Amino acid sequence: MSPASAPNPIVPTASARGAPLVRVVNLSKEFPAGSTGIIGGTKLSVKAVAGVNLEIQPGETLGLVGESGSGKSTLGRLILKLLEPTEGSVFFDGRDLSTLGREELRMLRQQMQLVFQDPYASLNPRMRVRSIVGEGIEIHKLARGKEKEDRIAELLAMVGMSADAMDRLPHEFSGGQRQRIGIARALAVNPRFLVLDEPVSALDVSIQAQIINLLQDLQEKLKLTYLFIAHDLRVVEHISNRVAIMYLGKIVEIATRDEIYLNPRHPYTRALLSAIPTIDTAHRPERIKLPGEMPSPMNPPSGCAFHPRCPYAKDVCTNIEPKLETGRGGHAVSCHVFPAP
Ligand code: SF4
């Protein structure tokens, strides 16, 4: 995949950053996972997200990358308040979402939308495109009658589809077209922030680039802010201003796009980068094969949770959990052996 455009250039540099649009403070989410005995056993839980802190600037795309089970989709849903955190806070435009009443939250939710991974499953197969895209317009009473029809046509045009798509059902479209409809649905309520949860993972590689280019164009035109979730670093490279790497519910590295790709520090980031297929064999990094699978979040390893798979692990790694320390240019890493630059 080789999308032509670069990440949104209007995002302020680290030194010129103002108030973030999204701020996440010490956010955690535990899910109950049964108990050790039938009667009176110890209650078990899965810590899907564990003490995450991050900020997203207006107009920025933050890529969030991790293997399946790393907690990245849960984090996206916590930010949108589709899930209640066990601990911690989410601020949107300076407002703590946990302090808002129902009506205030409903109004703010309009500004924060989700685009799903699977365009096949996320569209109701019995609803015509007119109703799918128009649903949010109706719920939030944004337009009626002819004005609503015109707005739906405008949204479809924005995502590169013609107005005659309105009368058709989802199964009449290709995967890429369905994802365009999903994006139009998210845009219908004039959001400022989109969580894009693996929006291209279910698509062919050739279509992935088209959707990423569309998202970049829309971001520039509508001044949108994105959290772009993906399971590999290849997909987020061309769209992200910064990239965060997640492992077992925690951010283990976060930096500008160039720092992550040119100066990765954490061994997990390096392993993910080495797995990206490339035709540039002269600059291909040596493939780092990680042993085993990601451990269960129900029973995370002691110390650095990555230590059972890390080729550089030392004694300290098994006993003491490294902190996420921030270094030059906001490059933050949690590793005893390869600290922040
Ligand atoms: Fe590897 Fe140790 Fe760094 Fe963890 S702290 S990533 S085990 S070197």
CSV table of C-alpha atoms and ligand atoms in Angstrom, one decimal:
chain,number,residue,atom,x,y,z
A,1,MET,CA,0.0,0.0,0.0
A,2,SER,CA,1.3,3.4,-0.8
A,3,PRO,CA,-1.1,6.2,0.0
A,4,ALA,CA,0.1,9.4,-1.7
A,5,SER,CA,-0.5,12.0,0.9
A,6,ALA,CA,1.3,12.8,4.2
A,7,PRO,CA,-0.3,13.1,7.7
A,8,ASN,CA,-2.2,16.3,8.4
A,9,PRO,CA,0.4,19.1,8.2
A,10,ILE,CA,-1.6,21.6,10.3
A,11,VAL,CA,-1.0,19.8,13.6
A,12,PRO,CA,1.1,22.0,16.0
A,13,THR,CA,4.6,20.7,16.9
A,14,ALA,CA,5.2,19.3,20.4
A,15,SER,CA,6.6,22.7,21.5
A,16,ALA,CA,3.6,24.7,20.2
A,17,ARG,CA,0.8,22.4,21.5
A,18,GLY,CA,-2.2,24.0,23.1
A,19,ALA,CA,-5.1,22.4,24.8
A,20,PRO,CA,-5.8,18.8,23.6
A,21,LEU,CA,-9.2,17.9,22.2
A,22,VAL,CA,-9.0,14.5,23.9
A,23,ARG,CA,-7.2,13.8,27.2
A,24,VAL,CA,-7.1,10.4,28.9
A,25,VAL,CA,-5.9,10.3,32.5
A,26,ASN,CA,-5.0,7.0,34.2
A,27,LEU,CA,-7.7,5.1,32.3
A,28,SER,CA,-8.3,1.5,33.3
A,29,LYS,CA,-11.0,-1.1,32.4
A,30,GLU,CA,-11.4,-4.5,34.1
A,31,PHE,CA,-13.9,-7.1,32.9
A,32,PRO,CA,-15.1,-9.8,35.3
A,33,ALA,CA,-13.9,-13.2,34.1
A,34,GLY,CA,-15.7,-15.7,36.5
A,35,SER,CA,-14.2,-17.1,39.7
A,36,THR,CA,-11.7,-19.8,40.8
A,37,GLY,CA,-14.4,-22.0,42.4
A,38,ILE,CA,-18.1,-22.7,41.9
A,39,ILE,CA,-19.0,-21.4,45.4
A,40,GLY,CA,-17.1,-18.7,47.1
A,41,GLY,CA,-13.9,-18.8,44.9
A,42,THR,CA,-11.8,-15.8,44.2
A,43,LYS,CA,-13.3,-13.5,41.6
A,44,LEU,CA,-11.2,-13.2,38.4
A,45,SER,CA,-10.9,-10.2,36.2
A,46,VAL,CA,-9.3,-9.2,32.9
A,47,LYS,CA,-7.5,-5.9,33.0
A,48,ALA,CA,-8.0,-4.9,29.3
A,49,VAL,CA,-6.8,-1.3,29.8
A,50,ALA,CA,-4.4,-0.5,32.6
A,51,GLY,CA,-3.6,3.1,33.6
A,52,VAL,CA,-3.4,4.7,30.2
A,53,ASN,CA,-2.5,8.4,29.8
A,54,LEU,CA,-2.6,10.2,26.5
A,55,GLU,CA,-3.6,13.4,24.7
A,56,ILE,CA,-4.8,14.0,21.1
A,57,GLN,CA,-4.4,17.5,19.7
A,58,PRO,CA,-7.1,19.1,17.4
A,59,GLY,CA,-6.6,18.1,13.8
A,60,GLU,CA,-4.2,15.3,14.8
A,61,THR,CA,-4.2,11.6,13.9
A,62,LEU,CA,-2.9,9.4,16.6
A,63,GLY,CA,-2.3,5.8,15.4
A,64,LEU,CA,-2.9,3.2,18.1
A,65,VAL,CA,-1.2,-0.1,17.3
A,66,GLY,CA,-1.1,-3.5,19.0
A,67,GLU,CA,-1.9,-7.2,18.5
A,68,SER,CA,-5.3,-8.6,19.0
A,69,GLY,CA,-6.1,-8.6,22.7
A,70,SER,CA,-3.8,-5.6,23.5
A,71,GLY,CA,-6.8,-3.5,24.7
A,72,LYS,CA,-6.7,-0.9,21.8
A,73,SER,CA,-10.4,-1.3,20.8
A,74,THR,CA,-11.5,-1.2,24.5
A,75,LEU,CA,-9.5,2.0,24.9
A,76,GLY,CA,-11.3,3.5,21.8
A,77,ARG,CA,-14.7,2.6,23.3
A,78,LEU,CA,-13.7,4.0,26.7
A,79,ILE,CA,-12.8,7.3,25.1
A,80,LEU,CA,-16.2,7.5,23.4
A,81,LYS,CA,-17.8,6.5,26.7
A,82,LEU,CA,-19.4,3.4,25.1
A,83,LEU,CA,-17.8,1.6,28.0
A,84,GLU,CA,-17.6,2.8,31.6
A,85,PRO,CA,-14.0,2.9,33.0
A,86,THR,CA,-13.1,1.1,36.2
A,87,GLU,CA,-10.8,3.9,37.0
A,88,GLY,CA,-9.6,7.2,35.4
A,89,SER,CA,-11.1,10.0,33.3
A,90,VAL,CA,-11.6,11.1,29.8
A,91,PHE,CA,-11.7,14.8,29.0
A,92,PHE,CA,-13.2,16.0,25.7
A,93,ASP,CA,-12.6,19.6,24.8
A,94,GLY,CA,-11.6,20.2,28.5
A,95,ARG,CA,-14.8,18.6,29.9
A,96,ASP,CA,-14.6,15.5,32.1
A,97,LEU,CA,-17.1,13.1,30.5
A,98,SER,CA,-17.8,11.4,33.9
A,99,THR,CA,-19.3,14.6,35.3
A,100,LEU,CA,-21.8,15.3,32.5
A,101,GLY,CA,-25.5,14.7,32.8
A,102,ARG,CA,-27.4,12.6,30.2
A,103,GLU,CA,-28.4,15.5,27.9
A,104,GLU,CA,-25.0,17.1,28.0
A,105,LEU,CA,-23.4,13.7,27.3
A,106,ARG,CA,-25.8,13.1,24.4
A,107,MET,CA,-24.8,16.5,22.9
A,108,LEU,CA,-21.1,15.9,23.3
A,109,ARG,CA,-21.4,12.3,21.9
A,110,GLN,CA,-22.6,13.9,18.7
A,111,GLN,CA,-19.1,15.3,18.3
A,112,MET,CA,-17.4,11.9,18.8
A,113,GLN,CA,-18.2,9.1,16.4
A,114,LEU,CA,-17.0,5.5,15.8
A,115,VAL,CA,-16.2,3.9,12.4
A,116,PHE,CA,-16.2,0.2,12.7
A,117,GLN,CA,-13.8,-2.4,11.4
A,118,ASP,CA,-16.2,-4.6,9.5
A,119,PRO,CA,-18.2,-2.8,6.9
A,120,TYR,CA,-20.1,-6.1,6.3
A,121,ALA,CA,-21.3,-6.4,9.9
A,122,SER,CA,-21.7,-2.8,10.9
A,123,LEU,CA,-24.5,-1.9,8.4
A,124,ASN,CA,-28.0,-3.2,9.0
A,125,PRO,CA,-28.7,-5.4,5.9
A,126,ARG,CA,-32.4,-4.5,5.8
A,127,MET,CA,-31.9,-0.7,5.9
A,128,ARG,CA,-31.4,1.3,2.8
A,129,VAL,CA,-28.5,3.7,2.6
A,130,ARG,CA,-30.8,6.7,2.9
A,131,SER,CA,-31.9,5.4,6.4
A,132,ILE,CA,-28.4,4.3,7.4
A,133,VAL,CA,-26.9,7.7,6.7
A,134,GLY,CA,-30.0,9.6,7.7
A,135,GLU,CA,-30.5,7.9,11.1
A,136,GLY,CA,-28.1,10.3,13.0
A,137,ILE,CA,-29.6,13.3,11.3
A,138,GLU,CA,-33.0,12.3,12.6
A,139,ILE,CA,-31.9,11.4,16.1
A,140,HIS,CA,-30.2,14.7,16.6
A,141,LYS,CA,-32.9,16.6,14.7
A,142,LEU,CA,-30.4,18.2,12.3
A,143,ALA,CA,-32.6,18.3,9.2
A,144,ARG,CA,-36.0,17.2,7.8
A,145,GLY,CA,-37.6,16.5,4.5
A,146,LYS,CA,-35.9,17.9,1.4
A,147,GLU,CA,-33.1,19.4,3.5
A,148,LYS,CA,-32.4,15.9,5.0
A,149,GLU,CA,-32.4,14.3,1.5
A,150,ASP,CA,-29.9,17.0,0.3
A,151,ARG,CA,-27.7,16.4,3.3
A,152,ILE,CA,-27.6,12.7,2.7
A,153,ALA,CA,-26.7,13.2,-0.9
A,154,GLU,CA,-24.0,15.7,0.1
A,155,LEU,CA,-22.5,13.2,2.6
A,156,LEU,CA,-22.5,10.5,0.0
A,157,ALA,CA,-20.7,12.8,-2.5
A,158,MET,CA,-18.2,13.6,0.3
A,159,VAL,CA,-17.2,9.9,0.5
A,160,GLY,CA,-17.1,9.5,-3.3
A,161,MET,CA,-20.6,7.9,-3.9
A,162,SER,CA,-23.4,9.1,-6.1
A,163,ALA,CA,-26.9,10.0,-4.8
A,164,ASP,CA,-28.5,7.0,-6.4
A,165,ALA,CA,-26.9,4.8,-3.7
A,166,MET,CA,-29.6,6.1,-1.4
A,167,ASP,CA,-32.2,3.6,-2.5
A,168,ARG,CA,-30.0,0.5,-2.4
A,169,LEU,CA,-29.2,-2.0,0.4
A,170,PRO,CA,-25.8,-2.7,1.8
A,171,HIS,CA,-25.4,-6.1,0.1
A,172,GLU,CA,-25.4,-4.3,-3.3
A,173,PHE,CA,-22.0,-2.7,-2.5
A,174,SER,CA,-18.4,-3.8,-2.4
A,175,GLY,CA,-16.5,-3.8,0.9
A,176,GLY,CA,-14.8,-0.5,0.1
A,177,GLN,CA,-18.1,1.1,-0.8
A,178,ARG,CA,-19.7,-0.2,2.4
A,179,GLN,CA,-16.9,1.4,4.4
A,180,ARG,CA,-17.5,4.7,2.6
A,181,ILE,CA,-21.2,4.4,3.7
A,182,GLY,CA,-20.0,3.7,7.3
A,183,ILE,CA,-17.9,6.9,7.1
A,184,ALA,CA,-20.8,9.0,5.7
A,185,ARG,CA,-23.0,7.7,8.6
A,186,ALA,CA,-20.4,8.8,11.1
A,187,LEU,CA,-20.0,12.2,9.5
A,188,ALA,CA,-23.8,12.8,9.3
A,189,VAL,CA,-23.9,14.4,12.8
A,190,ASN,CA,-21.0,16.8,12.2
A,191,PRO,CA,-18.5,15.2,14.5
A,192,ARG,CA,-15.1,16.7,15.5
A,193,PHE,CA,-13.5,13.4,16.6
A,194,LEU,CA,-13.6,10.0,15.0
A,195,VAL,CA,-12.4,6.7,16.5
A,196,LEU,CA,-11.5,4.6,13.5
A,197,ASP,CA,-11.4,1.0,14.8
A,198,GLU,CA,-9.4,-1.0,12.2
A,199,PRO,CA,-11.3,0.7,9.4
A,200,VAL,CA,-9.4,-0.9,6.6
A,201,SER,CA,-8.4,-4.3,8.1
A,202,ALA,CA,-11.3,-6.2,6.4
A,203,LEU,CA,-10.5,-4.7,2.9
A,204,ASP,CA,-8.2,-5.7,0.1
A,205,VAL,CA,-4.8,-3.9,0.1
A,206,SER,CA,-5.6,-1.9,-3.0
A,207,ILE,CA,-8.9,-0.6,-1.4
A,208,GLN,CA,-7.2,0.2,1.9
A,209,ALA,CA,-5.1,3.0,0.3
A,210,GLN,CA,-8.2,4.5,-1.2
A,211,ILE,CA,-10.0,4.6,2.1
A,212,ILE,CA,-7.0,6.0,3.9
A,213,ASN,CA,-6.7,8.8,1.3
A,214,LEU,CA,-10.4,9.5,1.7
A,215,LEU,CA,-10.0,9.8,5.4
A,216,GLN,CA,-7.1,12.2,5.0
A,217,ASP,CA,-9.0,14.4,2.6
A,218,LEU,CA,-12.0,14.5,4.9
A,219,GLN,CA,-9.8,15.3,7.8
A,220,GLU,CA,-8.3,18.3,6.0
A,221,LYS,CA,-11.7,19.5,4.7
A,222,LEU,CA,-13.7,19.0,7.9
A,223,LYS,CA,-10.9,19.7,10.4
A,224,LEU,CA,-11.4,16.3,12.0
A,225,THR,CA,-9.3,14.7,14.8
A,226,TYR,CA,-8.7,10.9,14.5
A,227,LEU,CA,-7.7,8.0,16.8
A,228,PHE,CA,-6.8,5.4,14.1
A,229,ILE,CA,-6.7,1.9,15.6
A,230,ALA,CA,-4.8,-0.9,13.7
A,231,HIS,CA,-3.0,-4.1,14.4
A,232,ASP,CA,0.0,-3.4,12.3
A,233,LEU,CA,2.3,-0.5,11.8
A,234,ARG,CA,2.1,-0.6,8.0
A,235,VAL,CA,-1.5,0.7,7.9
A,236,VAL,CA,-1.0,3.7,10.2
A,237,GLU,CA,2.3,5.0,8.8
A,238,HIS,CA,0.9,7.4,6.1
A,239,ILE,CA,-2.0,8.8,8.1
A,240,SER,CA,-0.6,9.3,11.6
A,241,ASN,CA,1.1,12.4,13.1
A,242,ARG,CA,2.0,10.3,16.2
A,243,VAL,CA,1.8,6.6,16.9
A,244,ALA,CA,1.2,4.8,20.2
A,245,ILE,CA,2.1,1.2,20.7
A,246,MET,CA,0.0,-0.9,23.1
A,247,TYR,CA,0.8,-4.2,24.8
A,248,LEU,CA,-1.3,-6.0,27.3
A,249,GLY,CA,-3.4,-2.9,28.2
A,250,LYS,CA,-0.6,-0.4,28.4
A,251,ILE,CA,1.1,2.1,26.1
A,252,VAL,CA,4.7,1.0,25.9
A,253,GLU,CA,5.9,3.6,23.4
A,254,ILE,CA,4.5,6.8,21.9
A,255,ALA,CA,6.2,9.3,19.7
A,256,THR,CA,5.9,11.2,16.4
A,257,ARG,CA,5.4,9.1,13.3
A,258,ASP,CA,9.0,9.7,12.2
A,259,GLU,CA,10.5,8.8,15.6
A,260,ILE,CA,8.5,5.5,15.7
A,261,TYR,CA,9.5,4.5,12.2
A,262,LEU,CA,13.1,5.8,12.1
A,263,ASN,CA,14.1,5.6,15.8
A,264,PRO,CA,12.0,2.9,17.5
A,265,ARG,CA,13.2,2.1,21.1
A,266,HIS,CA,10.9,-0.5,22.6
A,267,PRO,CA,11.7,-4.1,21.5
A,268,TYR,CA,8.0,-4.7,20.8
A,269,THR,CA,7.9,-1.7,18.5
A,270,ARG,CA,11.0,-3.0,16.7
A,271,ALA,CA,9.5,-6.4,16.3
A,272,LEU,CA,6.2,-5.0,14.8
A,273,LEU,CA,8.3,-2.8,12.4
A,274,SER,CA,10.4,-5.8,11.3
A,275,ALA,CA,7.2,-7.6,10.4
A,276,ILE,CA,6.2,-5.1,7.7
A,277,PRO,CA,6.6,-6.5,4.3
A,278,THR,CA,8.8,-4.3,2.1
A,279,ILE,CA,10.1,-4.5,-1.5
A,280,ASP,CA,13.1,-2.3,-0.5
A,281,THR,CA,15.3,-5.2,0.5
A,282,ALA,CA,18.4,-3.0,1.0
A,283,HIS,CA,16.7,-1.2,3.9
A,284,ARG,CA,14.7,-4.2,5.2
A,285,PRO,CA,15.2,-4.4,9.0
A,286,GLU,CA,16.2,-7.9,10.2
A,287,ARG,CA,13.0,-9.8,11.1
A,288,ILE,CA,12.5,-10.2,14.8
A,289,LYS,CA,10.4,-13.2,15.5
A,290,LEU,CA,8.8,-13.0,18.9
A,291,PRO,CA,8.4,-16.3,20.7
A,292,GLY,CA,4.9,-17.4,21.9
A,293,GLU,CA,1.7,-15.5,22.0
A,294,MET,CA,0.7,-12.4,24.0
A,295,PRO,CA,0.1,-13.6,27.6
A,296,SER,CA,-3.4,-13.6,29.0
A,297,PRO,CA,-4.4,-10.2,30.5
A,298,MET,CA,-6.0,-12.3,33.3
A,299,ASN,CA,-2.6,-13.3,34.4
A,300,PRO,CA,0.0,-10.8,33.2
A,301,PRO,CA,3.7,-11.6,33.7
A,302,SER,CA,5.5,-9.8,36.6
A,303,GLY,CA,7.8,-6.8,36.0
A,304,CYS,CA,7.8,-5.9,32.3
A,305,ALA,CA,4.8,-7.7,30.8
A,306,PHE,CA,6.8,-8.1,27.6
A,307,HIS,CA,9.7,-10.0,29.3
A,308,PRO,CA,8.7,-13.6,28.4
A,309,ARG,CA,8.9,-12.7,24.7
A,310,CYS,CA,11.7,-10.1,24.7
A,311,PRO,CA,15.1,-11.0,23.3
A,312,TYR,CA,16.8,-8.3,25.4
A,313,ALA,CA,15.2,-9.2,28.8
A,314,LYS,CA,17.5,-8.9,31.9
A,315,ASP,CA,16.8,-9.9,35.5
A,316,VAL,CA,15.4,-6.5,36.4
A,317,CYS,CA,12.8,-6.9,33.6
A,318,THR,CA,11.2,-9.9,35.4
A,319,ASN,CA,10.9,-8.1,38.7
A,320,ILE,CA,10.3,-4.4,38.2
A,321,GLU,CA,7.8,-2.9,35.9
A,322,PRO,CA,9.3,-0.1,33.7
A,323,LYS,CA,7.6,3.3,33.8
A,324,LEU,CA,6.6,5.1,30.6
A,325,GLU,CA,9.3,7.9,30.7
A,326,THR,CA,9.2,10.8,28.3
A,327,GLY,CA,12.4,11.9,26.5
A,328,ARG,CA,13.4,14.2,23.7
A,329,GLY,CA,10.5,15.6,21.5
A,330,GLY,CA,7.9,13.9,23.6
A,331,HIS,CA,9.2,10.4,22.7
A,332,ALA,CA,8.0,8.2,25.6
A,333,VAL,CA,9.1,4.6,26.2
A,334,SER,CA,8.7,2.0,29.0
A,335,CYS,CA,11.8,-0.1,28.9
A,336,HIS,CA,14.7,-0.7,31.3
A,337,VAL,CA,17.2,-1.4,28.6
A,338,PHE,CA,16.1,1.0,25.8
A,339,PRO,CA,14.9,4.1,27.6
A,340,ALA,CA,13.4,7.2,25.9
A,341,PRO,CA,16.0,9.2,23.9
B,1,SF4,FE1,12.5,-6.1,27.1
B,1,SF4,FE2,13.3,-5.5,29.5
B,1,SF4,FE3,12.7,-3.6,27.9
B,1,SF4,FE4,10.7,-5.1,28.8
B,1,SF4,S1,12.0,-3.7,30.0
B,1,SF4,S2,11.0,-4.5,26.7
B,1,SF4,S3,11.8,-7.1,28.9
B,1,SF4,S4,14.3,-5.0,27.7
